[in-house]
C-alpha positions as a LaTeX table, in Angstrom:
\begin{tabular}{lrrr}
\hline
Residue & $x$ (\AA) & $y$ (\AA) & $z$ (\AA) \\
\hline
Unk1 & 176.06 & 50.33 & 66.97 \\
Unk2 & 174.57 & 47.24 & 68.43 \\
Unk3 & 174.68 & 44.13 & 66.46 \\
Unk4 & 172.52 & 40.83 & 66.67 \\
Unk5 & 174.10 & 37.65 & 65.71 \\
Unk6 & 170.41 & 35.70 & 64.35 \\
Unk7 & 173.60 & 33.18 & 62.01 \\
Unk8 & 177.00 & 32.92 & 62.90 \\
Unk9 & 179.08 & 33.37 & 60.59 \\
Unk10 & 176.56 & 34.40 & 58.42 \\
Unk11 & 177.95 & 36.13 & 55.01 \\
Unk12 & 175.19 & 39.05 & 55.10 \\
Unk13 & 174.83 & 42.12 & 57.43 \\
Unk14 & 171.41 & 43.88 & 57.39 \\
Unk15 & 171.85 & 47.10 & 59.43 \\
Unk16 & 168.19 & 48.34 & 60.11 \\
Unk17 & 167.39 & 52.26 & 61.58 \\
Unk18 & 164.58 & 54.00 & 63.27 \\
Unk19 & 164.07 & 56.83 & 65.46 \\
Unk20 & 168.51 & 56.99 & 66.01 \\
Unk21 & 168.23 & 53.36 & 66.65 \\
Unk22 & 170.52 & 51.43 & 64.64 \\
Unk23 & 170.93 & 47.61 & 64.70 \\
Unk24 & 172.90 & 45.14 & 62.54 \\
Unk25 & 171.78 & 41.77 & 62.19 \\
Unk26 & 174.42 & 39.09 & 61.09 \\
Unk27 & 172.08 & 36.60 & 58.95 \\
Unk28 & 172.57 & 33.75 & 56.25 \\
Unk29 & 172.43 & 34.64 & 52.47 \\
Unk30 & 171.46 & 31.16 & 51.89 \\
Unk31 & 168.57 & 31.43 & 53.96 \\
Unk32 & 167.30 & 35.05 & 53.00 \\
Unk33 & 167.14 & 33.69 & 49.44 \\
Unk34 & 165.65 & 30.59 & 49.99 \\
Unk35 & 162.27 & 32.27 & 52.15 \\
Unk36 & 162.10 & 35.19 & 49.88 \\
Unk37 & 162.48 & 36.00 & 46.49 \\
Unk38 & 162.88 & 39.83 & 47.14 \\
Unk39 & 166.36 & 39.06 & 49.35 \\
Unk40 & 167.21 & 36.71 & 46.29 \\
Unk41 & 166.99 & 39.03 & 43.51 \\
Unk42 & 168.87 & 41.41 & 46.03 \\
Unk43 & 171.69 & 38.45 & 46.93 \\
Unk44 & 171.54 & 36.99 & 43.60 \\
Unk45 & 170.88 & 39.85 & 40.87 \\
Unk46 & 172.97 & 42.04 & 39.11 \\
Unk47 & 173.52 & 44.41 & 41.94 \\
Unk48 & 176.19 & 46.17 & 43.78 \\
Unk49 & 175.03 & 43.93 & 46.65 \\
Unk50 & 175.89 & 40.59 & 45.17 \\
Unk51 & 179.34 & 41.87 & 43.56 \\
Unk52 & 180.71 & 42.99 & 47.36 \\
Unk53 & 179.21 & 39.27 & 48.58 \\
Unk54 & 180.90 & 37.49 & 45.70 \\
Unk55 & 184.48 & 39.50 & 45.83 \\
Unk56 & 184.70 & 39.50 & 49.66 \\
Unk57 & 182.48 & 37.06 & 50.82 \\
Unk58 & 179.86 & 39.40 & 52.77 \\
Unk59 & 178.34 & 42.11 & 52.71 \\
Unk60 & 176.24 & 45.34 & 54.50 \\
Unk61 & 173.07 & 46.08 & 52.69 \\
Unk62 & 171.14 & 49.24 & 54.59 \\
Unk63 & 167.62 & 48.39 & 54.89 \\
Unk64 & 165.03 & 51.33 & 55.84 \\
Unk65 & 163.18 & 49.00 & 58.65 \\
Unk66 & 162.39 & 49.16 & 61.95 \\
Unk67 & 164.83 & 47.12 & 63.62 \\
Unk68 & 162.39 & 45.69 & 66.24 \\
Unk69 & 160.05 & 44.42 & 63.64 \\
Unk70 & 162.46 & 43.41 & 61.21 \\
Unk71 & 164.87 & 41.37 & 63.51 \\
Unk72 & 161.49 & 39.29 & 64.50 \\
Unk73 & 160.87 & 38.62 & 60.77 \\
Unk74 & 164.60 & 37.42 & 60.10 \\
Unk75 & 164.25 & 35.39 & 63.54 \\
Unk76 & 161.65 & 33.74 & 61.80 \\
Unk77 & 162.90 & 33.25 & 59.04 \\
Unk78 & 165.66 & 31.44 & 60.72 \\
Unk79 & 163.74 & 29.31 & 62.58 \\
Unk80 & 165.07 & 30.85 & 65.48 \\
Unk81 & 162.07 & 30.26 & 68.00 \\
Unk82 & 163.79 & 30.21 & 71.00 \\
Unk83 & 164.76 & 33.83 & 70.94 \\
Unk84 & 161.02 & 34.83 & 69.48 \\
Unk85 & 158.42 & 36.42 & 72.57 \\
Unk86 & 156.26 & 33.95 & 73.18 \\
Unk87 & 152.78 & 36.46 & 72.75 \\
Unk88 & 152.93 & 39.59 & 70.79 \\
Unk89 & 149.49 & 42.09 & 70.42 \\
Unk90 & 147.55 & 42.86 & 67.04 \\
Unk91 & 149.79 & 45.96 & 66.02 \\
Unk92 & 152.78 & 44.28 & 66.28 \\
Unk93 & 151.51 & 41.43 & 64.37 \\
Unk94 & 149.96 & 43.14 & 61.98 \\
Unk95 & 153.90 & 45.24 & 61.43 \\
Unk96 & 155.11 & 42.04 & 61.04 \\
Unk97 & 152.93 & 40.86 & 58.57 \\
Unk98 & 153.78 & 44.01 & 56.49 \\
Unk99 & 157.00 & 43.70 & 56.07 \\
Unk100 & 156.39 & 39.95 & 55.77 \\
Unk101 & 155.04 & 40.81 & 52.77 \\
Unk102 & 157.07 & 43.25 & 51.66 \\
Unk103 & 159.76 & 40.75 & 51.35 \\
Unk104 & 157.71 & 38.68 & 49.80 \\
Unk105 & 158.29 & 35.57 & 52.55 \\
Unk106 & 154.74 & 34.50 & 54.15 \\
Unk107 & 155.92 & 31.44 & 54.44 \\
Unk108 & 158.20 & 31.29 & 57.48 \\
Unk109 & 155.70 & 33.71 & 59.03 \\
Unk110 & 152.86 & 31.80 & 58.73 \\
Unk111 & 154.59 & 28.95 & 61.45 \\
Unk112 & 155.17 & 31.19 & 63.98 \\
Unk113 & 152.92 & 34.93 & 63.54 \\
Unk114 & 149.87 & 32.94 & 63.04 \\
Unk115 & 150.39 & 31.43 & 66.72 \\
Unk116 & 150.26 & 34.83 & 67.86 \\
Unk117 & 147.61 & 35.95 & 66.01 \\
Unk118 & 145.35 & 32.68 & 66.86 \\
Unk119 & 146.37 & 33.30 & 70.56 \\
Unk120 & 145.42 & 37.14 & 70.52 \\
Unk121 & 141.71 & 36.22 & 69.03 \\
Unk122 & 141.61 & 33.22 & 71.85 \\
Unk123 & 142.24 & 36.22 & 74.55 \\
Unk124 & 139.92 & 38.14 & 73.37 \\
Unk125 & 137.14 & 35.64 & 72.61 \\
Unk126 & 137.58 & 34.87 & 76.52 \\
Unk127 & 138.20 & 38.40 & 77.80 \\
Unk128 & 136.25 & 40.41 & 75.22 \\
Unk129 & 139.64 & 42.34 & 74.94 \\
Unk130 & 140.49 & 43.19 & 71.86 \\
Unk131 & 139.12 & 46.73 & 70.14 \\
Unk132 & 137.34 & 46.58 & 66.35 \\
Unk133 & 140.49 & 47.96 & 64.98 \\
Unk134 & 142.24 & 44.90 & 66.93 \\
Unk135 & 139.96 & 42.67 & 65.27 \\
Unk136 & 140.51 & 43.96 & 61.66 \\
Unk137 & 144.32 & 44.01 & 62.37 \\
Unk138 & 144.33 & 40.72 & 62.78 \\
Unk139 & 142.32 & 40.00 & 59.74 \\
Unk140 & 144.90 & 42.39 & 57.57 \\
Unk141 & 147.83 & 40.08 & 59.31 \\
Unk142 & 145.85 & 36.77 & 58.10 \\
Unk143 & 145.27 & 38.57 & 54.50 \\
Unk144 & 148.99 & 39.32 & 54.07 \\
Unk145 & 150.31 & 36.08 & 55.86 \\
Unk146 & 148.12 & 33.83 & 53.24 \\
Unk147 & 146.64 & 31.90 & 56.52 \\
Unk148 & 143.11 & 30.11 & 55.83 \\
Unk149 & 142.39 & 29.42 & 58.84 \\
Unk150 & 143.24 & 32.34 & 60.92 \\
Unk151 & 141.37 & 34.88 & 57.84 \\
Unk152 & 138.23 & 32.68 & 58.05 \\
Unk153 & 138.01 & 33.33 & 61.80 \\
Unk154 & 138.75 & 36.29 & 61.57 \\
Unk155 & 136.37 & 37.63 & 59.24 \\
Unk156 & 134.23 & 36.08 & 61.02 \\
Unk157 & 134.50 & 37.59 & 64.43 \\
Unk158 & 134.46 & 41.21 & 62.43 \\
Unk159 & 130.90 & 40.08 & 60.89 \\
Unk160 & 129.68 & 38.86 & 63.99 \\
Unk161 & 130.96 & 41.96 & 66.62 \\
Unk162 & 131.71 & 44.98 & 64.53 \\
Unk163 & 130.23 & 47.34 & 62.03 \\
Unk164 & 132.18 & 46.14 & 59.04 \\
Unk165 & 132.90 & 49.97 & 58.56 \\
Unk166 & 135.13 & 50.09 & 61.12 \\
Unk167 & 137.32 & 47.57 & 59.35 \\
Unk168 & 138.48 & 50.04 & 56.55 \\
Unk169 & 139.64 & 52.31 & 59.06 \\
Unk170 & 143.37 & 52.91 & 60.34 \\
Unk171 & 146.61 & 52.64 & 57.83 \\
Unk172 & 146.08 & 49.16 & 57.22 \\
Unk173 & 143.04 & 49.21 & 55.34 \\
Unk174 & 145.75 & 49.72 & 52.08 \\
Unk175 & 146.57 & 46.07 & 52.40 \\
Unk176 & 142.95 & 44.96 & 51.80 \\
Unk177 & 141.45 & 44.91 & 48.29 \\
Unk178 & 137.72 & 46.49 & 48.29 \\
Unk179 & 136.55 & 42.81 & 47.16 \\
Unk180 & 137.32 & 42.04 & 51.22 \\
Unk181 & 135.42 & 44.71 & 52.41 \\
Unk182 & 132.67 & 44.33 & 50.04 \\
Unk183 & 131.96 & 40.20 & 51.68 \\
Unk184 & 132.42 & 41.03 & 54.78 \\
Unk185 & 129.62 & 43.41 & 54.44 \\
Unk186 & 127.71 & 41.00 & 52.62 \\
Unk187 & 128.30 & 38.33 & 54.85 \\
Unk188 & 126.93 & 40.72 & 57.70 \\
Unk189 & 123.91 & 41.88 & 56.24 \\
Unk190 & 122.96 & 38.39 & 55.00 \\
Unk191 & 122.87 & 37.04 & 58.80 \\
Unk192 & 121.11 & 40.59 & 60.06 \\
Unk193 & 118.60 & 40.05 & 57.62 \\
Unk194 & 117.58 & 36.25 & 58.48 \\
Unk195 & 117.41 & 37.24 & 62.08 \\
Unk196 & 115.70 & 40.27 & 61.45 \\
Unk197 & 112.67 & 37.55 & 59.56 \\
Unk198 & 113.13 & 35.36 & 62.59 \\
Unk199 & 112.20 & 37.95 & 65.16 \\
Unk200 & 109.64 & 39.38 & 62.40 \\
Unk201 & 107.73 & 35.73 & 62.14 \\
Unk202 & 108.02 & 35.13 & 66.16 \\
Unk203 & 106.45 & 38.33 & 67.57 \\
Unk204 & 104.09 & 38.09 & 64.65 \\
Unk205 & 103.38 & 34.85 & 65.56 \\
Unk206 & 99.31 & 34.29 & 66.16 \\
Unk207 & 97.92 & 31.41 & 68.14 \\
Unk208 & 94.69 & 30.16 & 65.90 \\
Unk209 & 92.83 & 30.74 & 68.42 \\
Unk210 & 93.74 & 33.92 & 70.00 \\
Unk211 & 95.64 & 31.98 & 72.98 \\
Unk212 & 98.68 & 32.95 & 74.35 \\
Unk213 & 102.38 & 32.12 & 74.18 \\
Unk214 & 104.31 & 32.87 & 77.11 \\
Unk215 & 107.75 & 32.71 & 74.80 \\
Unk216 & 106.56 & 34.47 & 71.90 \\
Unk217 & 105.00 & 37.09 & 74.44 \\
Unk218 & 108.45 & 37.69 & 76.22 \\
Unk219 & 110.32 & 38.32 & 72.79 \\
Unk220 & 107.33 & 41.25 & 72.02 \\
Unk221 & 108.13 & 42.92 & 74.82 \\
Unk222 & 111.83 & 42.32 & 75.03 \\
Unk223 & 112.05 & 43.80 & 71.25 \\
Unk224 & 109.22 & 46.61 & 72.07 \\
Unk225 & 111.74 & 48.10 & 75.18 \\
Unk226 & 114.97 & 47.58 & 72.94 \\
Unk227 & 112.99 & 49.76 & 70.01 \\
Unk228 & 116.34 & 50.33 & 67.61 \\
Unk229 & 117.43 & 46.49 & 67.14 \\
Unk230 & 116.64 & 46.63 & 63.65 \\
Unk231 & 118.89 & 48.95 & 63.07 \\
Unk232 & 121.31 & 49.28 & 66.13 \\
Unk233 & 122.10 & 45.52 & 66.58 \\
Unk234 & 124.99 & 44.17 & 65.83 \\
Unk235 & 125.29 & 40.05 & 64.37 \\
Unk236 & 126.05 & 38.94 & 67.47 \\
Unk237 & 123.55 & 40.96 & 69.39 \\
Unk238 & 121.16 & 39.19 & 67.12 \\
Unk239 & 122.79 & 36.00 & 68.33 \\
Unk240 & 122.18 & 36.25 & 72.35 \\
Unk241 & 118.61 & 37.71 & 72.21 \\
Unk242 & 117.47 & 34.26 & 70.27 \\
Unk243 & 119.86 & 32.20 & 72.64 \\
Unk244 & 118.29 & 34.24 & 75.38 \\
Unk245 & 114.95 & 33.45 & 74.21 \\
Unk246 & 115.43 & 29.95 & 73.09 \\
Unk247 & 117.25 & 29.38 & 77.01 \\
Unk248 & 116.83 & 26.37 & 78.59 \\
Unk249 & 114.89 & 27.37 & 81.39 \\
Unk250 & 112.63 & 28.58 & 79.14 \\
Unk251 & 111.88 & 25.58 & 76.54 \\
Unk252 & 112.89 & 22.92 & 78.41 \\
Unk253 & 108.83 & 23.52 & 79.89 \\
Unk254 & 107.61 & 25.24 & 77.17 \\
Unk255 & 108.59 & 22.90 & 74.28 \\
Unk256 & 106.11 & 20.16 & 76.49 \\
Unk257 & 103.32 & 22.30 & 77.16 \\
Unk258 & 100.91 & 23.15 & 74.32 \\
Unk259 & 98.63 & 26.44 & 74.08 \\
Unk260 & 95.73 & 25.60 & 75.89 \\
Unk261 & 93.28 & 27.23 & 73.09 \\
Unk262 & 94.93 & 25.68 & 69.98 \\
Unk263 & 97.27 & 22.36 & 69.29 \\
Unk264 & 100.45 & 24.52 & 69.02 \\
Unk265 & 103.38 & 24.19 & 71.62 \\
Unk266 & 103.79 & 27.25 & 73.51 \\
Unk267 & 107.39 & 27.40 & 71.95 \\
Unk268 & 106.60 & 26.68 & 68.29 \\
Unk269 & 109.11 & 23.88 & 66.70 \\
Unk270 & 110.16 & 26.30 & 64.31 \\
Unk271 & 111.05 & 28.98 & 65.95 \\
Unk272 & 113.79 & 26.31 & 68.00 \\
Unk273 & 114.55 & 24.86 & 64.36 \\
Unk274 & 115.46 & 27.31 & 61.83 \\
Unk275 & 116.78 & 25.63 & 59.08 \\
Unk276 & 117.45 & 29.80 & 57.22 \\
Unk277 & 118.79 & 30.61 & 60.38 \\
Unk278 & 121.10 & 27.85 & 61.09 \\
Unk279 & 122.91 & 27.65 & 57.44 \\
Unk280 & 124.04 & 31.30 & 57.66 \\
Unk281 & 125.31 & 30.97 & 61.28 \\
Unk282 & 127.26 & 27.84 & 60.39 \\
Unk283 & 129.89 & 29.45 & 58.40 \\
Unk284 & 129.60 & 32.72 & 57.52 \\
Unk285 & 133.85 & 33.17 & 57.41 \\
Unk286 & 135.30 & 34.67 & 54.17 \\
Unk287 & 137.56 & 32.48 & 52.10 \\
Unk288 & 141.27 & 33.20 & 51.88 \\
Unk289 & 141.01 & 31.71 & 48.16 \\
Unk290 & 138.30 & 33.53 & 46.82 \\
Unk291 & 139.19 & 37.36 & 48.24 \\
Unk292 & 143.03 & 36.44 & 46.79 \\
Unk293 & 141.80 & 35.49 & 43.57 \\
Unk294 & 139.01 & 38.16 & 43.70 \\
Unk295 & 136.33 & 35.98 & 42.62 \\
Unk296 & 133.12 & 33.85 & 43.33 \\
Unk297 & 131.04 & 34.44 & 46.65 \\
Unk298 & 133.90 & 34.35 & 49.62 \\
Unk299 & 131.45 & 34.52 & 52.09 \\
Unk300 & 129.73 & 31.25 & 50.96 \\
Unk301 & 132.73 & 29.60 & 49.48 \\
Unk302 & 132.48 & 25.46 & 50.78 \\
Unk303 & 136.41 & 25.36 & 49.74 \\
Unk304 & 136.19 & 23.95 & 45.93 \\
Unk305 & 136.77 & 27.57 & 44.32 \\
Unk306 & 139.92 & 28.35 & 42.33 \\
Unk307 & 143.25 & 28.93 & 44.21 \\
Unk308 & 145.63 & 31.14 & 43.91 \\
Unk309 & 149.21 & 30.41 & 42.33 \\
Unk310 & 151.93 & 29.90 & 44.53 \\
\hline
\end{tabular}
C-alpha cells in the first residue's frame, strides 16, 4: 500500500481507495481541523477516531475518496504548492471542488483551484477550447469554492456562448440550486432581447426621405440570408454581427458622410450609441452573494446585496 507523506510526523493517517487503488496520506490533525470543520468534529468529537488519536497519539481513519482527488485537496490544505500540478482541466477541478465542499474547507481551495480554474477559462477564451459542459463545470467549481470573481465570469461566459440549458446537464448540475439556473437564463434572455430591438430599429430604419443607407442596407441583407437569428443566435452571436456592422472600416466613412436625400448620417448616431444596449453588455455576470443567499436580482446585483454568513 503506497503511502504519501503531505506532514511529517503528522499524527493522522487518511487511507483513501478507488478502483483497487489504495493510498495513505500521513497529514496534520492540527491542520485538518483548523481548514475544516467536518475533519474537526471527526478529530475533535466524541468518536472512536479521536479516542485512538488521544490514547496513542495517531490514528487511521478510512475515507471512501478517490485518492487522486483527495491527496490534491489535503495538498492544499497544507499549503503544499510545490508538489500541486501547475494546470489541471474543468473535470478535475470541478472533483476537487466537490469534495472541497464536502469537507466543508473552501477556503484553502479557493488560493490555489481558483488559479486553475481562472487559467482554464483564459485557454479557452484564447483557443475557444473548452466544451459548454466545460464552461458550466467551471461555474459549479466557482459555486462550491465561494469564489466571486471566478462565478461572475463564469456565468458570464455561459450567458454569452451557451444555451443556458446545457448548463443543468451532467452530474454536477446537483450542486447548483434552481435560483442559478433560473438568472442565468434571465440574464440571457435580457441581452437577446435588447439586441433583438437593436437589429429590429436598424433594418427598420427609414431615411425621411426615402434615401439610402449603405450600413443599415448591409445589416437587411446580412439578417435576410441568416433567416433564424431570432431564434438560433446565441448572446454572443448577437455580439459580432453588431461589432461586424459597427466595424471600423465601415463607420470610420460612414459616420462623416450624411444621406444625400435627408440630414441623417449614413450610420445613424444611435445605432453606434446604444445606451439599452451598452448597460446589459457591461455586466451581465451573476453574483456569488445573491445565488448563495437566494435572493434579489443576481444578474443585476452592483455588489451592495446581503451576504452570506461565514
Amino acid at each position: 500500500m503506497a503511502e504519501e507523506v503531505i506532514y511529517a510526523n503528522g499524527d493522522v493517517v487518511l487511507i483513501a481507495t478507488k478502483d483497487d487503488r489504495t493510498i495513505r496520506f500521513r497529514v496534520n490533525s492540527g491542520v485538518l481541523s483548523c481548514a475544516s470543520t467536518v475533519f474537526r468534529a471527526m478529530l475533535a468529537g466524541p468518536f472512536s477516531e479521536v479516542q485512538q488519536l488521544t490514547s496513542n497519539g495517531s490514528v487511521e481513519v478510512t475515507v471512501p475518496d478517490d485518492p487522486t482527488i483527495l491527496g490534491l485537496l489535503l495538498r492544499c490544505m497544507h499549503f503544499k504548492a510545490d508538489i500541486l500540478p501547475e494546470d489541471m482541466d474543468s473535470k478535475a477541478i470541478l472533483q476537487l471542488a466537490i469534495v472541497g465542499d464536502k469537507y466543508d474547507c473552501q477556503r484553502p481551495l479557493a488560493l490555489l483551484a481558483s488559479d486553475w480554474a481562472q487559467s482554464v477559462l483564459e485557454k479557452s477564451t484564447r483557443l475557444n477550447a473548452i466544451c459548454p459542459n466545460g464552461r458550466s463545470e467551471m461555474l459549479t467549481s466557482a459555486y462550491l469554492m465561494r469564489n466571486k470573481a471566478l462565478f461572475k465570469v463564469a456565468s458570464a461566459k455561459l450567458v454569452e456562448l451557451d444555451e443556458i440549458s446545457q448548463t443543468t446537464a451532467g452530474e454536477h448540475c446537483a450542486f447548483l440550486p434552481d435560483y442559478v439556473i433560473f438568472h442565468l437564463e434571465r440574464s440571457r434572455n435580457r441581452l437577446l432581447n435588447t439586441y433583438r430591438r437593436y437589429f429590429f430599429e436598424a433594418v427598420n430604419f427609414k431615411c425621411r426621405q426615402g434615401g439610402s443607407h449603405r450600413d443599415i442596407d448591409w445589416l437587411r441583407r446580412y439578417l435576410r440570408e441568416h433567416f433564424t437569428w431570432m431564434e438560433a443566435w446565441t448572446v454572443a452571436r448577437m455580439k459580432q454581427c453588431r461589432n461586424t456592422f459597427l466595424c471600423d472600416e465601415r463607420t470610420t466613412a460612414s459616420c462623416f458622410v450624411k444621406c444625400k436625400e435627408c440630414d441623417h448620417f449614413q450610420l445613424p448616431q444611435e445605432f453606434v450609441d446604444h445606451k439599452a444596449l451598452e448597460e446589459v453588455e457591461q455586466d451581465h455576470g451573476l453574483c456569488l452573494d445573491c445565488c448563495v443567499a437566494q435572493t434579489g436580482d443576481a444578474s443585476r446585483c452592483k455588489g451592495d446585496c446581503v451576504r452570506w454568513k461565514t
